[in-house]
Amino acid sequence: MTFNNKIDSKLVKEAQYLQDELTRHNFRYHNLDDPEISDAEYDKMMARLVEIERLYPSLSTPNSPTKRVGAAPLESFETANHSIPMLGLDNAFTDADLLDFHNRTLKFLASELESKRDIFSSSKESLNNSLNSQTLYTVEPKLDGVAVEIVYEDGILTRATTRGDGVTGEVITQNVRTIRSVPLKLSKSSNPNPIPKLLEIRGEVIINRQDFENLNKSRLEKQEPLFANPRNAAAGSLRQLDSKITASRPLSIFVYGTGVVDGIRVNSHSQILKILESYGFPINPLVREGLTIEEVLDHYRELEKQRESLLYEIDGMVVKVDNLEFQKALGVKSRSPRWAIAYKFQAIEATTTVEDITVQVGRTGALTPVALLEPVNVGGVTVSRATLHNQDEIDRKDIRVGDTVIVVRAGDVIPKIVKVIESKRSGDEKKFLMPSECPVCKSPVKRVDDEAAIKCINASCSAQLKERIKHFVSKSAFDIDGIGKKFVEQLVDKGVVSSFADLFVFKNDDLSIKRLASMDRMGRKSAENIINALEKSKNITLKRLIYSLGIDHTGESVASLLSEKFKTLDSLILASKEEIEVVEGIGPKIAVSVYDFFHNPDNIVLINNLIDNGVKIVEQNLLSQAVDSKSDSIRNKTFVLTGTLTSMTRSEAKELLEKAGAKVAGSVSSKTDFVVAGDSAGSKLTKAHELGVTVIDEDTFKAMVG
Ligand code: IVH
C-alpha cells in the first residue's frame, strides 16, 4: 500500500500508459470528433487511473488527464500582465469598409517596400511578387466567445489568463485546464516541429449552441438564472473560483494566434496555425489562406450563409494579412493591429426598450402578452414586437414596461427578449399583469390546467375568429391567394363572415363579386380573383383539411399522422379517444383536443357547411402531394437517381433535391424513399422493385421539385 515509499514499477508504467492513452483518446474525442473507444471504456480507464493516483499521489502529475475535473476553489483571481498586449480588432461593416482596409494595406506596404526595404529580411523582389499577386489574406470566422491566453513552457501548460483590459488579465489556469480540447502538454508524437521553450497561444473559448441550450434547460429545472447567450455562458463559466463548476460546463476552444514564441521559426500566420494544430490545438476548419480581396468577399458571403447552421456562434469574419513580415511592417495602433480587421455580420442581437406590453388573442383563445419595442435593427430586420409567451415568462425574466432589454433574432425565428439590463432601470418601470378578461370581447379568461397559458372562453370572440380564418386561408391550409390578414379583419369586423365556412358562400356571381368589391382597397378584379382562388382551393387533401380546422395542438405533422391513420374524415370523427391516442406520434394531450373538437356539435355544423359549400376531400396521389406540399414530400427523404434524365444532368437533379432538403444516396436500400428512374435504368431499378421502394419517372420528379 501507500505507506511504502517505493512504488511498484509496474504501477508507474501503468499510470504513465493510462495518462498517455487517456490524453490521446481525449484529443480524438474533443478535437478530432473521431473517438476510437466507447465512453464506457474511457470511463473505465479513467477510473483506474484515478484509483492509482489516489493511492500514489506522487504519480498524479499536474498534466494528468484526471486533472480536468477541477481543483480546490480559489479565494480570488490573481492578475498577470500579458507579455504582448492582447489587442482588439477594428471593425468593417460593409464591403466598402473592407475595400478601404485593403487599399490602405496595399498603399502602406508599397510605400514601406519602397522606402525602408532594409526592415524586411526577404528580398524586395519576392515581397513585391507576393504583393502583386495580392493573395495576401488569411480569413477566419470571428468566434463569439471569450478570448484567453495560454502559456506553455517546455511544452507544459503553466498559465492561462483572460484578455482583461488587453494588458492585464485574470489568471484562470485551473479553469482552462478543465477544457477538454485544451492540450495540457504539447503533442510530440510524429511532430516535425520542435517543442518551443515558450509558447503563448491565444484563442477563443466557446460553448456550442446545443450545449448552451442544454445548459440553460438544466438551469431552468434547478431554478438558476439563465444565461443570455453562449458567450455569456462561456464567460461566466471561465470566471468561476471553483474550477469544478467550470469542469461541469461544456467549454471548448479554437486557437487563432500567438503571443511570445521562443523556439520556432515561421513566416506566415497560416503556417503558425498549422504548427499549432500539430501541437494538438483545435484550429477552426473554416480558416482559408492565400485569398485575394475578391475571394475574401466571396468567403464572407459563404460564411454568412453557413452562419446559422454552424454548431457555434460567430459574429463575423477576421481578415488577417498572412505574411508576418508584412504584419510587422504594418504594425499596430494603440488598441488594434493594422494588419487585421473584423468584417462583422449584421447584429442578430440588439438593445432596445419595451414601450408597452399588449395582449394578443390567438385562434384557440390563448392570450399572449407581446412586448411593443422601440423599433431596432436586428440582423437587417426591423424588430418592433417580441412575444413574451405568458405571465410566468414575464416574471421569470422580470420584464417591465420601460425596461431596456436585449432582443435576439436567429434565422427566421421570431424575435425574443433574452434579458433585461437591470442597471439601466430608472425606477419608473411598470410591472405587467395579464388581464382577467379578454381584451377584445371582454369575456372572462381561464387558466388552462397545467399550462402557463390563459384563454378567452368565448368561442365566438371576434379576435379568435379572425385568427382562425387567417389560419384557414394560410399557405399550408387552404392556401387561398388574395385573402390577406387585413382583409380577414375587415370581413369579420363588417360581419360579412362569421366562420371560415362562410368564405365559400361567395360564388362566381354578380352579388358575390359586388359584395367583396365593396370592401376597402378592393375592386371588381380583385374580388373576381379571390372567388377564383376560393374555387380552386375547394379540392383539398384530408391532411390539409384537418390542419385548416385549427384544432388545438394539431399542426401539420399531427394532421399528417391523423390523415394517414384514419384515411377519411368520417372515420376520424367517429374515432374514440383511445384510437386516436394509439397513433404513433400522438400523445394523450393531442388525442383529447382532437376528440373534443369533433365532439363539439358547433364544429360538426362547421364541417358540414364546408362540404355543403363545395369543399371536397381528394386523394393525395404522389403528384398532387408533390405540388401540394413540396417541402413535406421532399425534405429529409432519401432519393436515388438512376438511368439517364433527358431534361437535366444527374448532378443538376442532385443539386435540386439537396436544395429542397432531400438526401441523395448512391445505392438503393430499404431506407430509400424514392428512386428516380430515367432512360435505361438498370439494376437499381430492379432492386427498387424488389424492395418495394416507390419509383417515379422524370416528369413526376420534375413536378415534385417544381
Ligand atoms: S485575432 C490582434 N482571430 O475578437 C488580433 N480574434 O475584437 C486579435 N476573436 O479579442 C485577435 N475570433 O476575442 C482573432 N479568429 C479570430 C477571432 C478573434 C474571435 C475575438 C477575440 C478578440 C476580439 C477582437
PDB file of C-alpha atoms and ligand atoms in Angstrom, residues 87-89 140-143 147 163 204 256 318 320 337 339, ligand 1:
ATOM      1  CA  LEU A  87      -5.196  43.748 -28.921  1.00  0.00           C
ATOM      2  CA  GLY A  88      -8.687  44.177 -30.258  1.00  0.00           C
ATOM      3  CA  LEU A  89      -9.732  44.441 -33.891  1.00  0.00           C
ATOM      4  CA  GLU A 140     -11.119  33.035 -40.080  1.00  0.00           C
ATOM      5  CA  PRO A 141     -14.575  33.061 -38.561  1.00  0.00           C
ATOM      6  CA  LYS A 142     -14.884  35.605 -35.783  1.00  0.00           C
ATOM      7  CA  LEU A 143     -15.880  33.366 -32.928  1.00  0.00           C
ATOM      8  CA  ALA A 147     -10.509  35.406 -25.556  1.00  0.00           C
ATOM      9  CA  ARG A 163      -7.798  39.024 -22.009  1.00  0.00           C
ATOM     10  CA  GLU A 204     -11.500  31.853 -28.125  1.00  0.00           C
ATOM     11  CA  TYR A 256      -6.214  31.688 -33.629  1.00  0.00           C
ATOM     12  CA  VAL A 318     -11.494  38.132 -39.276  1.00  0.00           C
ATOM     13  CA  LYS A 320      -5.530  38.881 -41.494  1.00  0.00           C
ATOM     14  CA  PRO A 337      -3.250  45.946 -35.373  1.00  0.00           C
ATOM     15  CA  TRP A 339      -2.758  44.044 -40.388  1.00  0.00           C
TER      16      TRP A 339
HETATM   17  S1  IVH B   1      -7.357  37.816 -33.748  1.00  0.00           S
HETATM   18  C1  IVH B   1      -4.654  41.194 -32.989  1.00  0.00           C
HETATM   19  N1  IVH B   1      -8.997  35.989 -34.603  1.00  0.00           N
HETATM   20  O1  IVH B   1     -12.242  39.121 -31.427  1.00  0.00           O
HETATM   21  C2  IVH B   1      -5.610  40.128 -33.353  1.00  0.00           C
HETATM   22  N2  IVH B   1      -9.701  37.374 -32.813  1.00  0.00           N
HETATM   23  O2  IVH B   1     -12.157  42.121 -31.460  1.00  0.00           O
HETATM   24  C3  IVH B   1      -6.600  39.943 -32.305  1.00  0.00           C
HETATM   25  N3  IVH B   1     -11.933  36.844 -31.967  1.00  0.00           N
HETATM   26  O3  IVH B   1     -10.413  39.688 -28.518  1.00  0.00           O
HETATM   27  C4  IVH B   1      -7.426  38.789 -32.325  1.00  0.00           C
HETATM   28  N4  IVH B   1     -12.342  35.175 -33.341  1.00  0.00           N
HETATM   29  O4  IVH B   1     -11.722  37.561 -28.674  1.00  0.00           O
HETATM   30  C5  IVH B   1      -8.802  36.976 -33.737  1.00  0.00           C
HETATM   31  N5  IVH B   1     -10.350  34.314 -35.460  1.00  0.00           N
HETATM   32  C6  IVH B   1     -10.143  35.298 -34.586  1.00  0.00           C
HETATM   33  C7  IVH B   1     -11.115  35.655 -33.631  1.00  0.00           C
HETATM   34  C8  IVH B   1     -10.849  36.705 -32.766  1.00  0.00           C
HETATM   35  C9  IVH B   1     -12.800  35.909 -32.335  1.00  0.00           C
HETATM   36  C10 IVH B   1     -12.159  37.829 -30.901  1.00  0.00           C
HETATM   37  C11 IVH B   1     -11.083  37.859 -29.873  1.00  0.00           C
HETATM   38  C12 IVH B   1     -10.606  39.277 -29.821  1.00  0.00           C
HETATM   39  C13 IVH B   1     -11.714  40.015 -30.470  1.00  0.00           C
HETATM   40  C14 IVH B   1     -11.166  41.219 -31.161  1.00  0.00           C
END
